[in-house]
Coordinates of C-alpha atoms in Angstrom, one line a residue:
X1 CA 0.0 0.0 0.0
X2 CA 1.2 3.5 -0.8
X3 CA 0.1 7.1 0.0
X4 CA -0.9 9.5 -2.8
X5 CA -0.7 13.2 -1.8
X6 CA -3.1 15.3 -3.9
X7 CA -1.9 18.9 -4.0
X8 CA -4.3 21.8 -4.8
X9 CA -3.6 22.5 -8.5
X10 CA -3.4 25.9 -10.2
X11 CA -7.1 26.6 -10.8
X12 CA -6.9 30.0 -12.4
X13 CA -4.5 32.6 -13.7
X14 CA -3.1 34.7 -10.9
X15 CA -4.8 32.6 -8.2
X16 CA -2.5 32.0 -5.2
X17 CA -4.9 30.5 -2.8
X18 CA -8.4 29.0 -2.5
X19 CA -11.0 28.6 0.3
X20 CA -12.4 25.2 1.2
X21 CA -16.2 25.7 0.8
X22 CA -17.4 22.1 1.3
X23 CA -15.9 18.6 1.7
X24 CA -17.5 15.7 -0.2
X25 CA -15.3 13.1 1.6
X26 CA -14.0 12.6 5.1
X27 CA -11.1 10.6 6.6
X28 CA -11.9 6.9 6.3
X29 CA -14.0 7.3 3.1
X30 CA -13.2 5.4 0.0
X31 CA -13.1 7.5 -3.1
X32 CA -13.1 6.5 -6.8
X33 CA -11.0 8.0 -9.5
X34 CA -12.6 11.2 -10.7
X35 CA -14.8 11.2 -7.6
X36 CA -15.7 14.5 -5.9
X37 CA -13.3 15.6 -3.1
X38 CA -14.1 19.2 -2.3
X39 CA -15.4 22.5 -3.6
X40 CA -12.8 25.3 -3.6
X41 CA -13.7 28.9 -4.0
X42 CA -11.4 31.6 -5.5
X43 CA -12.0 35.2 -6.3
X44 CA -13.3 34.2 -9.7
X45 CA -15.3 31.0 -9.3
X46 CA -16.1 27.9 -7.3
X47 CA -14.3 24.8 -8.6
X48 CA -15.0 21.2 -7.8
X49 CA -11.8 19.1 -7.1
X50 CA -11.8 15.5 -8.3
X51 CA -9.6 12.6 -7.2
X52 CA -6.9 11.5 -9.6
X53 CA -6.8 8.1 -8.1
X54 CA -8.9 5.5 -6.3
X55 CA -8.3 4.7 -2.6
X56 CA -9.0 5.5 1.0
X57 CA -8.8 9.0 2.3
X58 CA -6.4 9.1 5.3
X59 CA -5.8 12.9 5.7
X60 CA -7.6 16.2 4.7
X61 CA -6.1 19.7 4.6
X62 CA -8.6 21.4 6.9
X63 CA -12.2 22.3 7.6
X64 CA -14.7 24.3 5.5
X65 CA -13.7 27.9 5.6
X66 CA -9.9 27.3 5.7
X67 CA -7.8 28.9 3.0
X68 CA -4.9 26.9 1.6
X69 CA -2.2 27.9 -0.9
X70 CA -1.9 26.5 -4.4
X71 CA 0.4 23.5 -4.4
X72 CA -0.4 22.6 -0.8
X73 CA -1.6 19.1 0.1
X74 CA -5.4 18.9 -0.1
X75 CA -5.9 15.2 0.7
X76 CA -3.8 12.1 1.2
X77 CA -5.2 8.9 -0.2
X78 CA -4.0 5.4 0.6
X79 CA -3.7 3.5 -2.7
X80 CA -2.6 0.2 -4.1
X81 CA 1.0 0.5 -5.2
X82 CA 3.9 2.9 -4.3
X83 CA 2.0 6.2 -4.4
X84 CA 3.9 9.5 -4.6
X85 CA 4.6 10.2 -0.9
X86 CA 8.4 9.4 -1.2
X87 CA 8.9 12.4 -3.5
X88 CA 7.1 14.6 -1.1
X89 CA 9.0 13.4 1.9
X90 CA 12.2 14.7 0.4
X91 CA 10.8 18.2 0.5
X92 CA 9.5 18.1 4.1
X93 CA 11.2 17.6 7.5
X94 CA 11.3 14.0 8.8
X95 CA 8.8 13.1 11.4
X96 CA 10.2 12.4 14.9
X97 CA 10.9 8.8 15.7
X98 CA 9.0 7.0 18.4
X99 CA 12.0 6.8 20.7
X100 CA 12.5 10.6 20.6
X101 CA 8.8 11.2 21.4
X102 CA 9.0 8.9 24.3
X103 CA 12.1 10.6 25.6
X104 CA 10.6 14.0 25.3
X105 CA 7.5 12.9 27.2
X106 CA 9.6 11.5 30.0
X107 CA 11.5 14.8 30.3
X108 CA 8.3 16.8 30.4
X109 CA 6.7 14.5 33.0
X110 CA 9.6 13.1 35.0
X111 CA 7.5 11.1 37.5
X112 CA 4.1 10.0 36.4
X113 CA 3.7 8.4 39.8
X114 CA 3.3 11.9 41.3
X115 CA 0.2 12.3 39.1
X116 CA -1.3 9.0 40.2
X117 CA -0.6 9.8 43.9
X118 CA -2.2 13.2 43.5
X119 CA -5.3 11.7 41.9
X120 CA -5.6 9.1 44.6
X121 CA -5.2 11.8 47.3
X122 CA -7.9 13.9 45.7
X123 CA -10.2 10.9 45.6
X124 CA -9.6 10.2 49.3
X125 CA -10.1 13.9 50.3
X126 CA -13.3 14.0 48.2
X127 CA -14.7 10.9 50.0
X128 CA -13.7 12.4 53.4
X129 CA -15.5 15.6 52.5
X130 CA -18.6 13.7 51.6
X131 CA -18.7 12.0 54.9
X132 CA -18.1 15.2 56.9
X133 CA -20.7 17.1 54.8
X134 CA -23.4 14.5 55.6
X135 CA -25.9 16.2 57.9
X136 CA -26.6 14.8 61.4
X137 CA -30.0 13.1 61.8
X138 CA -32.7 15.3 63.1
X139 CA -34.4 13.8 66.2
X140 CA -37.8 15.1 65.0
X141 CA -37.6 15.2 61.2
X142 CA -40.3 17.2 59.4
X143 CA -42.0 15.5 56.4
X144 CA -41.0 18.0 53.7
X145 CA -43.3 18.0 50.6
X146 CA -41.4 18.2 47.3
X147 CA -41.4 21.5 45.6
X148 CA -42.6 20.0 42.3
X149 CA -45.6 18.5 44.0
X150 CA -46.5 21.7 45.8
X151 CA -46.0 24.2 42.9
X152 CA -49.2 23.5 40.9
X153 CA -51.4 23.4 44.1
X154 CA -53.1 26.8 44.5
X155 CA -52.6 28.3 47.9
X156 CA -55.1 30.2 49.9
X157 CA -54.6 34.0 49.9
X158 CA -53.1 35.2 53.1
X159 CA -55.1 37.5 55.4
X160 CA -55.1 41.2 54.4
X161 CA -52.9 42.0 57.4
X162 CA -50.3 39.3 56.6
X163 CA -47.0 40.6 55.3
X164 CA -45.3 38.7 52.4
X165 CA -41.6 38.2 53.0
X166 CA -39.5 38.9 49.8
X167 CA -36.4 40.6 48.8
X168 CA -36.6 44.0 47.0
X169 CA -35.4 42.3 43.7
X170 CA -38.2 39.8 43.9
X171 CA -40.8 42.5 44.7
X172 CA -39.6 44.5 41.7
X173 CA -39.8 41.5 39.4
X174 CA -43.3 40.7 40.6
X175 CA -44.4 44.3 40.0
X176 CA -42.9 44.2 36.5
X177 CA -44.8 41.0 35.7
X178 CA -48.0 42.2 37.3
X179 CA -48.0 39.5 39.9
X180 CA -49.6 39.8 43.4
X181 CA -47.0 38.3 45.8
X182 CA -49.9 37.3 48.0
X183 CA -50.9 34.7 45.3
X184 CA -47.4 33.1 45.3
X185 CA -46.8 30.3 47.7
X186 CA -43.3 30.2 49.0
X187 CA -41.3 27.0 49.0
X188 CA -39.8 27.3 52.4
X189 CA -39.6 29.5 55.6
X190 CA -42.4 31.8 54.3
X191 CA -40.1 33.9 52.1
X192 CA -40.9 34.3 48.4
X193 CA -37.9 33.7 46.2
X194 CA -37.2 34.0 42.4
X195 CA -37.7 30.2 42.1
X196 CA -41.2 30.6 43.6
X197 CA -42.0 33.2 41.0
X198 CA -40.7 30.8 38.3
X199 CA -43.0 28.0 39.6
X200 CA -45.9 30.4 39.7
X201 CA -45.3 31.5 36.1
X202 CA -45.0 27.9 34.9
X203 CA -48.3 26.8 36.4
X204 CA -50.4 29.9 35.9
X205 CA -50.2 30.4 32.2
X206 CA -54.0 30.9 32.0
X207 CA -53.6 34.0 34.1
X208 CA -51.5 35.7 31.4
X209 CA -48.1 35.0 33.0
X210 CA -46.8 32.5 30.4
X211 CA -43.3 33.5 29.2
X212 CA -43.2 35.1 25.8
X213 CA -41.0 32.4 24.3
X214 CA -38.6 29.6 24.7
X215 CA -34.9 30.4 25.4
X216 CA -32.8 29.4 22.4
X217 CA -29.3 28.0 22.4
X218 CA -26.3 30.3 21.8
X219 CA -24.2 29.2 18.8
X220 CA -21.4 30.5 16.6
X221 CA -21.7 30.1 12.9
X222 CA -18.5 30.5 10.8
X223 CA -18.9 32.8 7.9
X224 CA -17.3 31.0 4.9
X225 CA -17.5 30.7 1.2
X226 CA -20.0 32.8 -0.7
X227 CA -21.4 34.4 2.5
X228 CA -17.9 35.6 3.4
X229 CA -17.4 37.1 0.0
X230 CA -20.8 38.9 0.2
X231 CA -19.9 40.3 3.6
X232 CA -16.5 41.6 2.3
X233 CA -18.1 43.1 -0.8
X234 CA -20.9 44.8 1.1
X235 CA -18.5 46.2 3.7
X236 CA -16.2 47.6 0.9
X237 CA -19.2 49.2 -0.9
X238 CA -20.5 50.9 2.2
X239 CA -17.0 51.9 3.3
X240 CA -15.9 53.4 0.0
X241 CA -19.0 54.6 -1.7
X242 CA -21.0 57.7 -0.5
X243 CA -24.5 56.4 -1.2
X244 CA -27.6 58.5 -1.7
X245 CA -31.1 57.1 -2.2
X246 CA -34.0 58.3 -4.3
X247 CA -37.5 56.8 -4.1
X248 CA -40.4 57.6 -6.5
X249 CA -44.0 56.3 -6.7
X250 CA -45.2 54.8 -10.0
X251 CA -48.8 54.0 -11.1
X252 CA -48.5 50.6 -12.7
X253 CA -52.2 50.0 -13.3
X254 CA -51.9 50.2 -17.1
X255 CA -48.6 48.3 -17.2
X256 CA -50.2 45.4 -15.2
X257 CA -53.2 45.4 -17.7
X258 CA -50.7 45.2 -20.6
X259 CA -48.8 42.4 -18.9
X260 CA -51.9 40.4 -18.3
X261 CA -53.0 40.8 -22.0
X262 CA -49.5 39.6 -23.3
X263 CA -49.5 36.6 -20.9
X264 CA -52.9 35.6 -22.0
X265 CA -51.6 35.0 -25.5
X266 CA -48.1 33.9 -24.7
X267 CA -48.4 30.3 -25.9
X268 CA -45.3 28.3 -24.9
X269 CA -43.3 31.4 -24.3
X270 CA -42.2 32.2 -20.7
X271 CA -44.5 34.1 -18.4
X272 CA -43.8 37.9 -18.2
X273 CA -43.2 39.4 -14.8
X274 CA -42.7 43.1 -14.1
X275 CA -38.9 42.8 -14.5
X276 CA -38.7 42.5 -18.4
X277 CA -40.7 45.7 -18.8
X278 CA -38.6 47.5 -16.2
X279 CA -35.3 46.3 -17.8
X280 CA -36.5 47.4 -21.3
X281 CA -37.5 50.8 -19.9
X282 CA -34.1 51.1 -18.2
X283 CA -32.2 50.2 -21.4
X284 CA -34.2 52.8 -23.4
X285 CA -33.1 55.5 -20.9
X286 CA -29.5 54.7 -20.2
X287 CA -28.1 56.2 -23.4
X288 CA -29.5 59.5 -22.2
X289 CA -28.1 59.0 -18.7
X290 CA -24.7 57.3 -19.4
X291 CA -23.3 58.2 -15.9
X292 CA -25.6 55.6 -14.4
X293 CA -24.3 52.7 -16.6
X294 CA -20.7 53.0 -15.5
X295 CA -17.9 51.8 -13.3
X296 CA -15.8 54.1 -11.0
X297 CA -12.2 53.2 -10.3
X298 CA -11.6 55.3 -7.3
X299 CA -7.9 54.5 -7.1
X300 CA -7.2 55.7 -10.6
X301 CA -9.9 58.4 -10.5
X302 CA -11.4 57.1 -13.8
X303 CA -15.1 56.7 -14.6
X304 CA -15.8 54.2 -17.5
X305 CA -19.2 54.7 -19.1
X306 CA -20.5 51.7 -21.0
X307 CA -22.4 51.6 -24.3
X308 CA -23.8 48.1 -23.7
X309 CA -26.0 47.4 -20.7
X310 CA -24.7 44.3 -18.9
X311 CA -27.5 44.2 -16.3
X312 CA -26.8 42.4 -13.0
X313 CA -29.8 40.7 -11.5
X314 CA -29.6 40.1 -7.8
X315 CA -30.9 36.6 -7.0
X316 CA -31.3 34.9 -3.6
X317 CA -29.8 31.4 -3.5
X318 CA -29.3 28.8 -0.8
X319 CA -25.7 29.9 -0.5
X320 CA -26.5 33.7 -0.3
X321 CA -27.0 36.6 -2.6
X322 CA -25.6 36.2 -6.2
X323 CA -25.7 38.6 -9.1
X324 CA -26.0 36.8 -12.5
X325 CA -25.6 39.1 -15.5
X326 CA -27.8 39.5 -18.6
X327 CA -25.2 40.4 -21.3
X328 CA -26.2 43.1 -23.8
X329 CA -29.7 43.4 -22.2
X330 CA -30.5 46.2 -24.7
X331 CA -30.5 43.7 -27.5
X332 CA -33.2 41.5 -26.0
X333 CA -37.0 41.8 -26.4
X334 CA -39.5 41.2 -23.6
X335 CA -39.8 37.4 -24.1
X336 CA -36.1 36.9 -24.5
X337 CA -35.5 38.9 -21.3
X338 CA -38.0 36.7 -19.4
X339 CA -36.3 33.5 -20.6
X340 CA -32.9 34.8 -19.7
X341 CA -34.0 35.9 -16.2
X342 CA -35.4 32.4 -15.5
X343 CA -32.3 30.7 -16.9
X344 CA -29.8 32.7 -14.9
X345 CA -31.8 32.6 -11.7
X346 CA -32.0 28.8 -11.9
X347 CA -28.3 28.5 -12.7
X348 CA -27.4 30.7 -9.8
X349 CA -29.6 28.6 -7.4
X350 CA -28.4 25.2 -8.5
X351 CA -24.7 26.3 -8.7
X352 CA -24.4 25.7 -12.5
X353 CA -23.8 29.4 -13.4
X354 CA -20.4 30.0 -15.1
X355 CA -17.9 32.5 -13.7
X356 CA -18.5 34.7 -16.8
X357 CA -22.2 34.8 -15.9
X358 CA -21.6 36.1 -12.4
X359 CA -19.3 39.1 -13.2
X360 CA -19.0 42.1 -15.4
X361 CA -22.3 43.9 -14.7
X362 CA -22.5 47.6 -15.4
X363 CA -25.7 48.3 -13.4
X364 CA -27.8 46.1 -11.1
X365 CA -31.5 45.5 -10.6
X366 CA -32.5 44.0 -7.3
X367 CA -36.1 42.9 -6.5
X368 CA -37.7 40.9 -3.7
X369 CA -41.0 40.5 -5.6
X370 CA -44.0 40.5 -3.3
X371 CA -41.8 40.9 -0.2
X372 CA -40.2 44.0 -1.7
X373 CA -41.5 46.3 1.1
X374 CA -42.7 49.9 0.6
X375 CA -39.2 51.3 0.0
X376 CA -35.6 50.0 0.1
X377 CA -32.1 51.5 0.2
X378 CA -30.1 48.9 -1.8
X379 CA -26.3 48.7 -1.5
X380 CA -24.4 49.4 -4.7
X381 CA -22.6 46.5 -6.3
X382 CA -19.1 47.9 -6.5
X383 CA -17.5 49.2 -8.8
X384 CA -20.9 50.1 -10.3
X385 CA -22.4 53.5 -9.5
X386 CA -26.1 52.7 -9.4
X387 CA -28.6 50.0 -8.3
X388 CA -32.3 50.1 -8.9
X389 CA -34.9 48.2 -6.7
X390 CA -38.6 47.9 -7.5
X391 CA -40.8 47.3 -4.4
X392 CA -44.1 45.5 -4.1
X393 CA -47.3 46.6 -5.8
X394 CA -50.1 47.8 -3.5
X395 CA -53.6 49.0 -4.3
X396 CA -54.8 52.3 -3.1
X397 CA -57.5 54.9 -4.0
X398 CA -56.2 57.8 -6.0
X399 CA -57.7 60.9 -7.7
X400 CA -57.7 60.2 -11.4
X401 CA -58.7 62.8 -14.1
X402 CA -61.0 61.4 -16.7
X403 CA -61.4 62.3 -20.4
X404 CA -64.0 64.9 -19.4
X405 CA -61.4 66.6 -17.1
X406 CA -63.2 65.7 -13.9
X407 CA -61.3 64.0 -11.2
X408 CA -62.7 60.8 -9.7
X409 CA -61.5 58.4 -7.0
X410 CA -60.3 55.1 -8.5
X411 CA -58.5 52.0 -7.2
X412 CA -55.0 52.0 -8.7
X413 CA -52.0 49.8 -8.5
X414 CA -49.0 51.6 -7.2
X415 CA -45.3 50.7 -6.8
X416 CA -42.3 52.5 -5.4
X417 CA -39.0 52.2 -7.2
X418 CA -35.8 52.9 -5.1
X419 CA -32.4 53.9 -6.4
X420 CA -29.1 54.1 -4.7
X421 CA -26.3 56.0 -6.5
X422 CA -22.6 56.8 -5.9
X423 CA -22.6 60.6 -5.2
X424 CA -19.0 60.9 -6.4
X425 CA -20.3 60.2 -9.9
X426 CA -24.1 60.7 -10.0
X427 CA -25.7 64.0 -8.9
X428 CA -29.1 64.0 -7.2
X429 CA -30.5 66.0 -10.2
X430 CA -29.5 63.3 -12.6
X431 CA -31.0 60.5 -10.5
X432 CA -34.2 62.4 -10.1
X433 CA -34.4 63.2 -13.8
X434 CA -33.8 59.5 -14.6
X435 CA -36.6 58.4 -12.2
X436 CA -39.1 60.9 -13.7
X437 CA -38.3 59.8 -17.3
X438 CA -38.6 56.2 -16.1
X439 CA -42.0 57.0 -14.7
X440 CA -43.2 58.3 -18.1
X441 CA -42.4 54.9 -19.7
X442 CA -43.8 52.8 -16.8
X443 CA -47.1 54.7 -16.7
X444 CA -47.5 54.6 -20.5
X445 CA -46.5 51.0 -21.4
X446 CA -47.0 51.5 -25.1
X447 CA -43.8 53.6 -25.1
X448 CA -42.0 50.6 -23.7
X449 CA -43.2 48.3 -26.5
X450 CA -42.6 50.9 -29.2
X451 CA -39.3 50.4 -31.2

């Protein structure tokens, strides 16, 4: 039997290290050739590592979340044959021999008998303490009723003149809970303690004293993989970009009617949501507002305005927020946009999205659909300079002027659209002007459909 050391290969140009996102094997598992070993994340993509040999896994490099350098051992596999461990041993320091280890242990613990005697002494002292601590028998023992048996039994209220014995802290807690101490039966010596209040709360839920909830367990969750990258990117965006937000209300009644009509005759084409209409309207306006479709390199002091709209679409996935990109969104029609939105969202969720589909956006659209809230202040996807977030549609009464010029109250569908912009590049006037021009298109959907 031999040992095969599988080192992390070079998985991308300029990549010096990678993070272990997930293990597909553990020590003791048998892996086949080309079997899955681990998922490794770099700055560019998540790559699945496959085993070059068949055998038994005897060592792994670390835990999920650990970062290892390119060329470092990832797993050690026990295989039939010589393996490749001999070549690796020449490059590493020899392991200490068993005799050396034993000698070092003896020096560090010169007399193990001292430890044994100390343990034995501690056991004797403990036993002696137990004997001494045992209480002397009471000549007239009182039959004490268990607390658990007494707690649910309601006690008679004391006479009005009786004084309830309790500490100031217990009295304050009872006042905060709205509990009359006279209703609480003390467990011993007539003094109400916190434990008596706890028992009263447990057995008097019908009186409105049931605790609000159940105490959970404290736990620490390691931030790794995609979630760590999201955290780093969001922190960098908020730290480096002076955000400002702008929110405008849009009447989408006519747009929703148009969408329903198109969906009614869509055949086998994908169902249209609000997003294809909004993306089309944005693409029509960006040539007039090129400062919104841009990247800002703050180190070089250069703004790059793009002619093509590579629209990032924020999508929630089991691993966290991802931003797949619709390339050249301005070249797609409504139905093509709907199909591309569905394809990219599914690819992001099941992990099949390519690295090129998750980078290179020039402006981002973020939407939570029905959970979109009334207004949002989205965080800009750096190095972009603007992000747009539609919120949920609500129905409210509005004054609407009819063809006869008379205003009437009608039920209308309204939606807020939020924008966050980089104030170093985009002025408030530009953002407001863009939002008002977008409003004209949204509220007159025929202009969106027109060529």
